[in-house]
Coordinates of C-alpha atoms (C1' of nucleotides) in Angstrom, one line a residue:
Chain J
M1 CA -74.2 2.0 63.9
W2 CA -71.1 3.9 65.2
T3 CA -69.1 5.8 63.3
R4 CA -65.3 6.9 63.8
P5 CA -65.2 10.5 64.6
P6 CA -64.5 13.6 61.9
V7 CA -60.5 14.6 63.1
D8 CA -61.2 18.0 64.4
A9 CA -63.0 16.4 66.7
L10 CA -60.2 13.7 67.5
K11 CA -58.7 15.2 70.9
D12 CA -62.4 15.1 71.8
W13 CA -62.7 11.0 70.9
T14 CA -63.1 8.6 73.7
P15 CA -62.0 5.0 72.4
M16 CA -64.5 2.6 72.7
L17 CA -66.5 -0.8 71.2
D18 CA -69.1 -0.7 69.1
R19 CA -72.9 -0.6 71.1
Q20 CA -73.5 -4.1 69.6
V21 CA -70.2 -6.0 70.8
I22 CA -70.7 -4.6 74.0
D23 CA -74.5 -5.4 74.5
S24 CA -73.1 -9.1 73.6
L25 CA -71.4 -9.4 76.9
F26 CA -73.9 -9.0 78.9
P27 CA -77.9 -11.4 79.1
A28 CA -79.4 -10.1 76.5
D29 CA -82.6 -9.7 78.9
L30 CA -81.0 -6.9 80.9
P31 CA -83.3 -3.8 81.6
E32 CA -82.5 -0.5 80.6
P33 CA -81.8 2.3 83.0
A34 CA -84.8 3.7 83.2
E35 CA -86.6 0.8 83.3
L36 CA -84.8 0.8 86.5
E37 CA -86.0 3.9 87.5
Q38 CA -89.4 3.3 87.3
K39 CA -89.0 -0.4 89.1
Y40 CA -87.2 1.9 91.9
P41 CA -89.4 5.2 92.1
P42 CA -88.0 7.9 95.2
R43 CA -89.9 7.2 97.8
Q44 CA -92.9 9.3 99.2
L45 CA -91.7 10.9 102.5
P46 CA -92.6 13.6 104.3
E47 CA -90.0 16.6 103.9
G48 CA -86.7 16.1 105.9
A49 CA -87.1 11.9 106.4
M50 CA -84.0 10.5 106.3
V51 CA -83.4 7.2 103.9
T52 CA -80.3 5.3 106.2
R53 CA -78.8 2.4 105.8
L54 CA -76.2 -0.1 107.4
G55 CA -74.2 -2.4 105.1
P56 CA -72.6 -5.1 106.7
S57 CA -70.3 -7.6 104.7
P58 CA -70.7 -11.1 106.3
T59 CA -67.3 -12.1 107.8
G60 CA -68.3 -13.6 110.7
F61 CA -67.6 -11.1 112.9
V62 CA -70.0 -8.3 113.7
H63 CA -67.3 -5.5 114.6
I64 CA -69.3 -3.0 117.9
G65 CA -68.1 -0.3 115.3
G66 CA -70.6 -1.7 112.5
L67 CA -73.8 -1.7 116.0
Y68 CA -72.6 2.3 116.6
V69 CA -72.8 3.1 113.0
G70 CA -76.1 0.7 112.7
M71 CA -77.5 2.5 115.6
I72 CA -76.9 6.3 114.5
N73 CA -78.1 5.4 111.0
K74 CA -81.6 3.7 112.9
D75 CA -81.9 6.7 114.5
L76 CA -81.8 9.3 112.3
A77 CA -84.1 8.0 110.4
A78 CA -87.0 6.8 112.9
S79 CA -86.9 10.3 114.4
T80 CA -87.2 12.3 110.8
G81 CA -90.0 9.8 109.9
G82 CA -87.8 8.1 107.6
T83 CA -86.9 4.4 106.6
Y84 CA -83.5 2.8 107.9
L85 CA -82.5 -0.2 105.5
L86 CA -79.9 -3.0 105.8
R87 CA -77.9 -4.3 102.9
I88 CA -75.4 -7.2 103.2
E89 CA -72.3 -6.2 101.5
D90 CA -71.3 -9.9 100.2
T91 CA -69.5 -9.0 97.2
D92 CA -65.9 -10.8 98.4
Q93 CA -67.1 -14.4 97.9
A94 CA -63.1 -14.8 99.3
R95 CA -64.1 -13.4 102.8
E96 CA -67.9 -14.4 103.6
V97 CA -68.4 -17.0 106.5
E98 CA -70.5 -20.0 106.8
G99 CA -73.0 -19.2 109.7
A100 CA -72.8 -15.6 108.6
A101 CA -76.3 -14.5 108.7
E102 CA -77.6 -16.1 111.9
Q103 CA -74.8 -14.4 113.5
F104 CA -76.1 -10.9 111.9
G105 CA -79.7 -11.7 112.5
R106 CA -78.5 -13.0 116.5
A107 CA -76.2 -9.5 116.7
F108 CA -78.6 -6.9 115.3
G109 CA -81.7 -8.6 117.1
Y110 CA -80.2 -7.7 120.3
F111 CA -79.6 -4.6 119.9
G112 CA -83.2 -4.0 117.9
L113 CA -81.3 -3.3 114.7
E114 CA -83.7 -4.8 112.9
A115 CA -84.3 -3.7 109.3
D116 CA -87.3 -1.1 108.7
E117 CA -88.0 -3.2 105.4
P118 CA -86.4 -6.1 105.7
E119 CA -88.5 -7.8 102.4
G120 CA -89.7 -4.1 101.4
E121 CA -89.7 -2.9 97.6
Y122 CA -86.3 -2.1 97.0
G123 CA -85.1 -5.3 97.4
P124 CA -82.9 -7.5 97.1
Y125 CA -81.2 -6.3 100.7
Y126 CA -78.2 -8.7 99.2
Q127 CA -75.8 -7.4 96.6
S128 CA -75.0 -10.8 96.0
Q129 CA -78.3 -10.8 94.4
R130 CA -78.3 -7.9 92.6
E131 CA -76.5 -8.6 89.7
T132 CA -78.5 -7.8 86.8
L133 CA -78.5 -4.2 88.5
Y134 CA -75.1 -3.5 88.1
L135 CA -75.0 -5.3 85.2
T136 CA -77.1 -2.5 83.6
F137 CA -75.6 0.7 85.3
A138 CA -72.1 -1.1 84.0
R139 CA -73.1 -1.5 80.4
E140 CA -74.6 1.6 80.3
L141 CA -71.9 3.7 81.1
L142 CA -69.5 1.5 78.8
R143 CA -72.0 2.5 76.2
E144 CA -71.5 5.9 77.1
G145 CA -68.0 5.5 77.2
K146 CA -67.5 6.1 80.5
A147 CA -66.3 2.7 81.3
Y148 CA -63.8 0.3 79.5
L149 CA -62.9 -3.0 79.5
C150 CA -59.3 -4.0 81.5
F151 CA -57.6 -6.9 80.5
A152 CA -54.7 -6.6 82.5
T153 CA -53.3 -9.7 84.2
P154 CA -52.5 -9.4 88.3
E155 CA -48.8 -10.0 87.3
E156 CA -49.1 -6.9 85.3
L157 CA -50.9 -4.6 88.0
T158 CA -48.4 -5.7 90.6
D159 CA -45.6 -5.1 88.4
I160 CA -46.7 -1.7 87.3
R161 CA -47.4 -1.0 91.5
A162 CA -43.8 -1.7 91.4
R163 CA -42.5 0.3 89.3
Q164 CA -44.0 3.0 91.1
E165 CA -43.4 2.6 94.3
A166 CA -40.2 2.1 92.6
S167 CA -39.8 5.8 90.8
K168 CA -41.8 6.9 93.8
A169 CA -45.0 8.0 91.6
P170 CA -48.6 7.6 93.2
T171 CA -49.6 4.1 93.0
G172 CA -52.9 3.6 90.8
Y173 CA -54.2 2.6 87.6
Y174 CA -54.2 6.0 86.0
G175 CA -52.3 8.0 83.6
R176 CA -49.8 6.2 81.4
W177 CA -49.7 3.4 83.5
A178 CA -53.9 2.3 82.5
I179 CA -52.8 0.8 80.1
W180 CA -55.9 -0.2 78.5
R181 CA -57.7 3.3 78.7
N182 CA -56.6 3.9 75.6
A183 CA -56.9 0.5 74.4
T184 CA -58.1 0.9 70.1
D185 CA -61.1 -2.1 69.5
E186 CA -59.1 -4.0 67.4
Q187 CA -56.8 -5.0 70.9
L188 CA -60.2 -5.1 72.8
Q189 CA -61.7 -7.7 70.1
T190 CA -58.8 -9.4 70.1
A191 CA -58.3 -9.9 73.4
L192 CA -62.3 -10.7 73.7
D193 CA -61.6 -13.1 71.1
E194 CA -58.9 -14.9 73.2
G195 CA -61.5 -15.4 75.9
R196 CA -59.0 -13.2 78.2
P197 CA -61.1 -12.8 81.5
Y198 CA -61.3 -8.9 82.0
V199 CA -62.7 -6.6 84.8
V200 CA -64.9 -3.6 83.8
R201 CA -62.6 -0.1 85.1
F202 CA -64.2 3.5 85.4
R203 CA -63.0 6.0 83.0
T204 CA -62.0 8.8 85.4
P205 CA -63.1 12.3 83.8
E206 CA -60.1 14.0 82.7
D207 CA -61.3 17.9 83.1
G208 CA -62.0 17.5 86.4
D209 CA -60.8 19.7 89.2
R210 CA -58.1 18.5 90.7
R211 CA -59.1 19.0 93.7
V212 CA -62.7 18.6 95.1
S213 CA -64.5 19.7 98.4
F214 CA -68.0 18.7 99.7
D215 CA -69.8 18.6 102.4
D216 CA -70.4 15.9 105.0
A217 CA -72.7 16.5 107.6
I218 CA -70.4 15.7 110.5
R219 CA -67.6 17.4 110.1
G220 CA -68.7 20.1 107.0
K221 CA -66.5 21.5 104.3
L222 CA -64.3 18.9 103.5
Q223 CA -61.6 18.8 100.8
H224 CA -59.6 16.0 99.2
E225 CA -57.4 15.2 95.9
A226 CA -59.4 14.4 93.3
N227 CA -59.3 11.2 91.9
R228 CA -57.3 9.9 89.2
N229 CA -57.5 6.2 89.1
D230 CA -59.4 4.2 86.4
V231 CA -61.2 1.9 89.9
V232 CA -62.8 -1.6 88.9
I233 CA -66.2 -1.2 89.2
L234 CA -67.5 -5.1 88.0
K235 CA -64.3 -7.8 89.3
S236 CA -63.7 -10.6 87.0
S237 CA -65.5 -11.8 84.3
A238 CA -63.7 -15.1 84.9
A239 CA -66.5 -15.5 87.9
A240 CA -69.6 -17.0 88.4
L241 CA -71.0 -13.8 89.4
R242 CA -70.7 -10.8 87.9
L243 CA -69.7 -8.9 91.5
P244 CA -69.4 -4.9 91.6
T245 CA -67.5 -3.0 93.9
Y246 CA -68.4 -1.6 97.0
H247 CA -67.6 1.7 95.0
F248 CA -70.3 1.1 92.0
A249 CA -72.5 -0.9 93.7
H250 CA -72.8 1.5 97.0
A251 CA -73.5 4.2 93.9
V252 CA -76.2 1.8 91.7
D253 CA -77.6 0.5 95.4
D254 CA -78.0 4.0 97.0
H255 CA -79.3 5.4 94.0
L256 CA -81.9 3.1 93.3
M257 CA -82.6 2.6 96.7
R258 CA -83.5 5.8 97.2
V259 CA -80.8 6.4 100.3
T260 CA -80.4 10.4 101.3
H261 CA -78.2 10.0 103.9
V262 CA -74.6 7.7 103.6
I263 CA -73.4 7.2 107.3
R264 CA -70.6 5.5 107.5
G265 CA -67.1 5.2 109.2
E266 CA -64.3 7.8 108.6
E267 CA -62.4 5.3 106.8
W268 CA -64.5 5.9 103.5
I269 CA -63.5 9.9 103.3
S270 CA -61.1 8.9 100.9
S271 CA -63.1 7.7 98.4
V272 CA -65.9 10.2 98.6
P273 CA -64.4 12.1 95.3
L274 CA -64.8 8.8 93.6
H275 CA -68.1 8.3 94.9
L276 CA -68.8 11.8 93.3
Q277 CA -67.3 10.9 90.0
L278 CA -69.5 7.4 90.1
F279 CA -72.9 9.2 90.8
D280 CA -72.2 12.1 88.3
A281 CA -71.3 9.7 85.2
L282 CA -74.4 8.0 86.4
G283 CA -76.6 10.8 86.6
F284 CA -77.9 10.0 89.7
E285 CA -78.1 12.7 92.0
R286 CA -75.8 12.9 95.2
V287 CA -77.0 12.0 98.5
T288 CA -75.4 13.6 101.8
Y289 CA -73.0 12.2 103.0
A290 CA -71.6 11.8 107.3
H291 CA -68.7 9.9 108.4
I292 CA -68.9 8.5 111.7
A293 CA -65.8 8.8 114.3
P294 CA -64.0 5.4 114.7
L295 CA -64.7 3.5 118.0
M296 CA -60.8 3.3 119.7
K297 CA -58.7 1.3 122.6
T298 CA -56.2 2.5 125.3
I299 CA -52.9 0.8 124.5
S300 CA -49.7 1.8 126.7
G301 CA -48.7 4.9 124.9
G302 CA -51.7 6.0 122.7
K303 CA -54.9 4.6 121.6
R304 CA -55.1 3.1 118.4
K305 CA -58.6 1.4 116.2
L306 CA -60.8 -1.6 117.8
S307 CA -59.0 -4.8 116.5
K308 CA -61.1 -8.0 115.5
R309 CA -58.2 -10.0 116.2
K310 CA -56.9 -8.7 119.6
D311 CA -59.6 -7.4 121.6
P312 CA -62.6 -9.5 122.1
E313 CA -65.1 -6.0 123.0
A314 CA -64.4 -5.6 119.2
G315 CA -67.4 -8.1 119.0
V316 CA -70.3 -7.8 119.3
D317 CA -70.9 -11.0 120.7
F318 CA -68.7 -10.2 123.5
Y319 CA -71.5 -8.1 124.9
I320 CA -74.1 -10.5 124.2
E321 CA -71.8 -13.3 126.1
Q322 CA -71.4 -11.2 129.2
G323 CA -74.6 -10.4 128.8
F324 CA -74.6 -6.3 128.9
P325 CA -78.5 -5.3 128.7
A326 CA -79.1 -4.2 125.2
P327 CA -81.0 -0.7 125.7
A328 CA -77.4 0.0 128.2
V329 CA -75.2 -0.8 125.8
Q330 CA -77.1 1.4 123.5
Y331 CA -77.3 4.2 125.9
Y332 CA -73.2 3.9 126.7
L333 CA -72.8 4.6 122.1
R334 CA -75.0 7.1 122.2
G335 CA -73.0 9.2 124.8
L336 CA -70.6 8.7 122.3
A337 CA -71.5 9.6 119.1
N338 CA -73.2 13.3 121.2
G339 CA -71.9 14.1 124.6
R340 CA -74.7 15.7 126.0
L341 CA -76.9 11.9 126.6
A342 CA -74.1 10.7 127.8
E343 CA -75.3 12.9 130.9
V344 CA -78.9 13.0 131.0
P345 CA -80.8 9.8 132.0
L346 CA -81.0 6.8 130.0
E347 CA -84.4 7.0 129.6
Q348 CA -84.5 10.6 128.1
A349 CA -80.9 9.4 126.4
L350 CA -82.8 7.1 124.3
S351 CA -85.6 8.5 123.5
T352 CA -83.8 12.0 122.5
P353 CA -83.0 12.3 118.7
L354 CA -79.2 12.0 117.6
E355 CA -78.7 15.5 116.1
L356 CA -75.7 14.6 113.1
G357 CA -74.3 18.3 113.8
E358 CA -74.3 17.0 117.4
F359 CA -71.6 14.5 116.3
G360 CA -68.1 14.1 117.6
V361 CA -65.4 14.2 115.4
A362 CA -62.6 12.7 117.2
G363 CA -62.6 9.1 117.9
P364 CA -64.0 8.0 120.9
L365 CA -62.4 5.2 123.0
V366 CA -64.8 2.2 124.6
D367 CA -64.6 2.3 128.0
L368 CA -65.8 -1.0 129.7
V369 CA -65.5 0.6 133.1
K370 CA -68.1 3.3 132.4
L371 CA -70.0 0.5 130.3
E372 CA -70.3 -1.5 132.8
G373 CA -71.5 1.7 135.5
M374 CA -74.2 2.5 133.0
S375 CA -75.4 -1.2 133.3
A376 CA -75.2 -1.5 136.8
D377 CA -76.9 2.0 137.3
Y378 CA -79.8 0.3 134.4
I379 CA -80.0 -3.2 136.0
A380 CA -80.4 -1.5 139.6
S381 CA -83.1 0.5 138.0
L382 CA -85.5 -2.8 137.0
T383 CA -87.7 -4.8 139.4
S384 CA -86.6 -8.2 140.9
P385 CA -88.9 -10.4 137.9
Q386 CA -87.4 -8.0 135.5
V387 CA -84.0 -9.3 136.2
Y388 CA -85.1 -12.5 137.1
D389 CA -86.2 -13.1 133.4
Q390 CA -83.5 -11.4 131.8
V391 CA -81.1 -14.0 133.7
L392 CA -82.9 -16.0 132.5
I393 CA -83.1 -15.6 129.0
W394 CA -78.8 -14.7 129.5
A395 CA -78.7 -18.1 131.2
E396 CA -80.4 -20.0 128.7
R397 CA -77.8 -20.2 126.1
F398 CA -74.3 -19.4 128.2
D399 CA -75.3 -21.1 131.3
P400 CA -77.5 -24.1 130.9
E401 CA -77.1 -25.4 134.5
L402 CA -77.7 -22.2 135.9
A403 CA -80.9 -22.1 134.0
T404 CA -82.0 -25.3 135.2
V405 CA -81.7 -24.5 138.7
L406 CA -83.4 -20.8 137.8
K407 CA -86.5 -22.3 136.6
A408 CA -86.5 -24.7 139.4
E409 CA -86.2 -22.2 142.2
K410 CA -87.6 -19.0 140.1
D411 CA -89.4 -17.8 144.1
L412 CA -86.4 -18.2 145.4
A413 CA -84.1 -16.5 142.8
V414 CA -86.4 -13.6 142.6
K415 CA -86.7 -12.8 146.3
A416 CA -82.6 -13.6 146.4
I417 CA -82.4 -10.4 143.6
G418 CA -85.2 -8.5 145.5
V419 CA -82.5 -8.4 148.5
E420 CA -81.4 -4.7 149.6
R421 CA -83.2 -4.3 146.0
E422 CA -86.9 -3.9 146.6
G423 CA -88.3 -1.1 149.2
V424 CA -85.1 0.5 149.2
E425 CA -84.5 3.8 148.1
N426 CA -81.0 2.4 146.8
P427 CA -80.7 -0.1 145.0
R428 CA -77.3 -2.6 144.7
K429 CA -75.1 -1.9 142.1
D430 CA -73.1 -4.9 142.2
L431 CA -75.1 -6.6 139.1
R432 CA -72.8 -5.0 136.2
K433 CA -73.7 -7.7 133.2
W434 CA -76.1 -10.8 133.4
S435 CA -73.3 -13.1 134.1
D436 CA -72.4 -11.1 137.1
F437 CA -76.0 -13.6 138.3
G438 CA -73.7 -16.4 139.0
P439 CA -71.0 -15.2 140.7
Q440 CA -72.9 -12.9 142.9
Y441 CA -76.0 -14.4 144.0
G442 CA -75.3 -18.0 143.6
F443 CA -74.8 -18.6 146.9
F444 CA -79.3 -18.4 147.8
L445 CA -79.5 -21.3 145.9
P446 CA -78.7 -24.5 148.0
T447 CA -78.8 -26.4 144.8
V448 CA -76.1 -24.7 144.2
F449 CA -73.9 -23.4 147.3
P450 CA -70.5 -25.7 148.6
L451 CA -71.4 -25.9 152.2
I452 CA -68.6 -24.9 154.7
A453 CA -66.8 -27.8 155.6
G454 CA -66.5 -27.1 159.3
P455 CA -63.7 -24.3 160.5
T456 CA -61.3 -25.6 159.2
D457 CA -62.3 -24.2 155.8
E458 CA -59.2 -22.1 154.0
R459 CA -62.8 -19.4 152.8
V460 CA -62.6 -19.1 156.8
T461 CA -59.2 -19.9 158.1
A462 CA -58.6 -16.7 156.0
L463 CA -60.8 -14.5 158.9
N464 CA -57.8 -15.4 161.3
V465 CA -60.2 -17.1 164.1
A466 CA -59.2 -20.3 166.2
P467 CA -61.0 -23.2 164.8
E468 CA -62.5 -24.1 168.5
V469 CA -63.4 -20.8 168.8
V470 CA -64.8 -20.6 165.7
T471 CA -66.7 -23.9 167.0
A472 CA -67.8 -22.4 170.0
F473 CA -68.9 -19.1 168.6
V474 CA -71.5 -20.6 166.6
N475 CA -72.9 -23.9 168.7
T476 CA -73.6 -20.2 170.7
F477 CA -75.6 -18.9 167.9
I478 CA -77.4 -21.8 167.1
E479 CA -78.2 -22.8 170.7
G480 CA -80.4 -19.5 170.6
Y481 CA -80.6 -18.5 167.4
Q482 CA -84.5 -17.2 166.5
H483 CA -85.2 -16.6 163.2
L484 CA -86.6 -12.7 163.3
E485 CA -87.8 -10.4 161.6
D486 CA -87.1 -7.1 162.7
Q487 CA -82.3 -6.9 161.8
P488 CA -81.9 -5.0 164.6
E489 CA -83.4 -7.2 166.9
W490 CA -81.3 -10.3 164.5
F491 CA -78.5 -9.3 164.9
N492 CA -78.0 -8.3 168.0
Q493 CA -77.8 -12.5 168.6
I494 CA -75.0 -12.7 166.9
R495 CA -73.5 -9.4 169.5
E496 CA -74.4 -11.1 172.2
A497 CA -72.9 -15.1 170.7
A498 CA -70.1 -12.9 170.0
A499 CA -69.9 -11.8 174.0
K500 CA -70.3 -14.4 175.1
N501 CA -67.8 -16.4 173.4
N502 CA -65.1 -13.1 174.5
F503 CA -65.2 -11.6 171.5
A504 CA -64.2 -7.6 171.7
P505 CA -67.4 -5.8 170.9
S506 CA -65.8 -3.3 168.6
P507 CA -63.3 -3.6 166.0
K508 CA -61.7 -0.5 168.2
E509 CA -61.4 -2.3 171.3
F510 CA -59.8 -5.6 169.2
K511 CA -57.0 -3.4 168.0
K512 CA -56.5 -1.6 170.9
N513 CA -56.0 -5.1 172.5
P514 CA -55.5 -7.9 170.2
D515 CA -54.3 -10.4 172.1
A516 CA -56.9 -10.1 174.6
Y517 CA -59.5 -11.4 172.3
P518 CA -60.2 -13.9 170.0
G519 CA -61.4 -11.3 167.6
S520 CA -64.1 -8.6 167.2
I521 CA -67.8 -8.0 166.2
R522 CA -66.3 -7.3 162.8
E523 CA -65.2 -10.9 162.9
A524 CA -68.3 -12.4 164.2
S525 CA -70.1 -11.7 161.6
Q526 CA -67.9 -12.5 159.1
L527 CA -68.2 -15.3 160.8
I528 CA -71.6 -15.9 160.3
R529 CA -70.9 -14.6 156.9
V530 CA -68.6 -16.7 155.4
A531 CA -71.3 -19.5 156.8
L532 CA -74.0 -18.0 155.1
T533 CA -72.8 -17.0 151.9
G534 CA -69.2 -18.6 151.3
S535 CA -68.0 -15.3 150.8
T536 CA -66.6 -12.1 152.6
R537 CA -68.7 -10.0 151.3
S538 CA -72.2 -9.9 150.7
P539 CA -75.8 -7.7 151.2
D540 CA -77.2 -7.3 154.9
L541 CA -76.7 -10.8 156.9
H542 CA -80.3 -10.8 157.6
A543 CA -82.0 -10.2 154.5
I544 CA -79.9 -12.7 153.6
A545 CA -81.2 -15.0 156.4
V546 CA -85.0 -13.9 155.9
V547 CA -85.1 -15.0 152.2
L548 CA -82.9 -18.7 152.8
G549 CA -85.5 -19.2 155.6
Q550 CA -84.5 -20.6 159.1
D551 CA -84.0 -24.6 158.1
E552 CA -81.7 -23.7 155.5
V553 CA -79.5 -21.3 157.7
L554 CA -79.2 -23.5 160.2
R555 CA -78.2 -25.9 158.1
R556 CA -75.3 -23.9 156.7
L557 CA -74.5 -22.8 160.6
R558 CA -74.4 -26.0 161.5
S559 CA -71.9 -27.3 159.1
L560 CA -69.2 -24.2 159.9
A561 CA -69.7 -25.5 163.7
G562 CA -68.5 -29.1 162.3
Chain W
rG1 C1' -43.7 7.9 99.9
rC2 C1' -49.1 10.4 98.6
rC3 C1' -53.3 12.4 100.1
rC4 C1' -57.0 13.0 104.5
rC5 C1' -59.2 12.9 109.0
rC6 C1' -59.0 14.1 114.4
rA7 C1' -55.7 16.7 119.0
rU8 C1' -59.3 20.3 126.4
rC9 C1' -58.5 16.2 133.4
rG10 C1' -57.5 8.6 133.1
rU11 C1' -61.9 8.7 129.8
rC12 C1' -66.2 11.1 127.9
rU13 C1' -67.0 16.3 127.3
rA14 C1' -68.7 21.9 127.4
rG15 C1' -65.8 25.8 125.2
rU16 C1' -67.9 29.0 118.1
rG17 C1' -62.2 35.9 120.9
rG18 C1' -62.8 38.9 126.9
rC19 C1' -67.8 35.5 131.0
rC20 C1' -61.8 30.6 132.3
rU21 C1' -58.1 30.7 138.1
rA22 C1' -61.2 25.8 131.7
rG23 C1' -67.3 23.6 133.9
rG24 C1' -70.0 18.4 134.4
rA25 C1' -69.8 14.1 134.0
rC26 C1' -67.6 8.7 134.5
rG27 C1' -63.2 6.9 137.5
rC28 C1' -59.2 7.9 140.7
rC29 C1' -58.3 9.1 146.0
rG30 C1' -59.6 10.2 151.3
rC31 C1' -63.4 10.6 155.5
rC32 C1' -68.0 9.5 156.8
rC33 C1' -71.4 5.7 157.7
rU34 C1' -70.5 0.5 159.3
rC35 C1' -71.2 -6.5 160.5
rU36 C1' -67.9 -6.9 155.0
rC37 C1' -69.6 -5.6 150.0
rA38 C1' -72.2 -2.6 147.3
rA39 C1' -75.4 1.9 148.0
rG40 C1' -75.7 7.0 149.6
rG41 C1' -73.0 11.7 151.3
rC42 C1' -68.9 15.2 151.7
rG43 C1' -64.4 16.5 149.9
rG44 C1' -60.1 16.0 146.3
rU45 C1' -56.5 14.8 142.7
rA46 C1' -55.7 15.9 137.4
rG47 C1' -56.7 18.7 131.3
rC48 C1' -56.1 23.3 126.8
rA49 C1' -49.7 18.1 122.8
rC50 C1' -45.5 21.2 121.6
rG51 C1' -44.2 25.9 118.9
rG52 C1' -44.4 30.0 116.3
rG53 C1' -47.9 33.8 114.3
rU54 C1' -52.5 36.6 114.4
rU55 C1' -55.6 40.9 118.5
rC56 C1' -55.3 45.5 123.1
rA57 C1' -56.9 40.4 124.5
rA58 C1' -56.5 33.0 122.0
rA59 C1' -58.4 26.4 124.7
rU60 C1' -61.0 29.5 120.7
rC61 C1' -58.2 32.3 114.1
rC62 C1' -54.0 30.9 110.9
rC63 C1' -49.0 28.5 110.3
rG64 C1' -46.1 24.6 111.5
rU65 C1' -44.0 20.0 114.2
rU66 C1' -45.4 16.4 117.3
rG67 C1' -48.5 12.6 117.9
rG68 C1' -53.0 9.2 116.7
rG69 C1' -56.6 7.5 112.8
rG70 C1' -57.4 6.3 107.8
rG71 C1' -56.4 5.5 102.9
rU72 C1' -53.8 5.1 98.1
rA73 C1' -57.4 -3.4 96.2
rC74 C1' -61.2 -7.2 90.9
rC75 C1' -61.6 -5.8 100.7
rA76 C1' -65.8 -4.2 102.5

RNA sequence: GCCCCCAUCGUCUAGUGGCCUAGGACGCCGCCCUCUCAAGGCGGUAGCACGGGUUCAAAUCCCGUUGGGGGUACCA
């Protein structure tokens, strides 16, 4: 039975409830901390192994920054022989969104960020299922007087804040503003008897330093004002589930899961002093912190953090929908984390372990142009069948019509993708993402290609060649057409047909004397190009003709002739 | 308001007091090649945010200013 301390110890006296009263606030079968320490023992891991984690919130939106931090965590764990965990931080029931779990699965799966121990012994991995754990340690802190019950209402809290702002005092629940910190047993018991809802607050040590310094694995020594706030560690007793705040969950979870390195966004730096106090109060061994610079976006006149609401590229779904290959995105992100890797070939960049000490400390800009370039390089390194497979996978989800055609015309599609890709030294880089396939290669597929509707089709008239000349030229070409194997010989047919129809032999010649010709070999070639592809921009004409086959080539040419 | 983080070409960066007249990559611009585009080859543009110190010497160290980012919640 607890008794009041003698008078001379009063200045050290911490008001707290009788242990029995405290325990009655919690389930009777709650384990003791020691039992949990045993249940979740230190991991047996090689020297230097890092146990890391990502703690996403199920808000129905996976931020690219989350992917970035997750990738870093996973890489560090993997390269040191440690373990990477995924812990769903669902302690905010208000923000939770239906279907968020599948969203995670898709997003993290696409980029290979699955947890190393999805069903491991250190679970559960959803914070909403870890209530017992938080309660155990909250009760312990309460018993030791390191935490206390706070019955302040939201209105009182708002009022306190308003008064602090008015008097220019720092906002927060501390000192004379911490109205329940030194409440007497009687006050506490009365509130309890009245059934008023309460939260559990951390009793911030009074004897602590005014400033604290700590080591950050990326930034080195950091200094910060010590935390003075009696922050909430357990949310309202009125809720069905007694959930912890992020701070308390961080301490309890990362300790019990035996996480060694907490690698998270820079926005957490300000909370480290609190986290250190919490770890110390709980008697936990401190973890190593590393704070990652946030991903930014350029705006006119500066840069800002990527915003979920304003920037489509802030969400991971954007990259999946556009069809950016995962390795390309990983390559890009790794280059951002560690500039050295941005200048090294993809394969090497993906296999070189990240080093915390080499991380940049300034927030990098997400540069879509650069990503697209890297992605094009990556796709150019694949074989045609590989590209086909990936495009098909993408299309099945985002363009079912295209997927159907691709499946029906597999051989044609693979050959089309192979144009200027297979058997050449520098493969085309016209595919930056899977969604580029339709616009770039769709014309190869007869069922998709809209034929040119005669010489007055607007795709033709843009070339400024008189319709009757177009028809005459194309007919000449058709008449003598031979489906030749040899590229120069095949192309000569265009030259000859052009010459017969009085086209200038070179653009230069045409420019010198524009009234003497209907166009030059350039315009003539473009007519054939438009007939075959519908566009003035395409891969090599002969290569296209070979893939299309003689019949299809002639069909398209005839359609242009009108 | 208070506290914290950050600052080299447009972007990612190299740079740890003299090797810096600041290097590379991407982008951009130009030229070449050429039947278009893509690719490729060659060349070019462009930066130490500002102001004070310290020092024989500063992009590099210190202070300040400015700018950007973050925190200051029963959000994470």
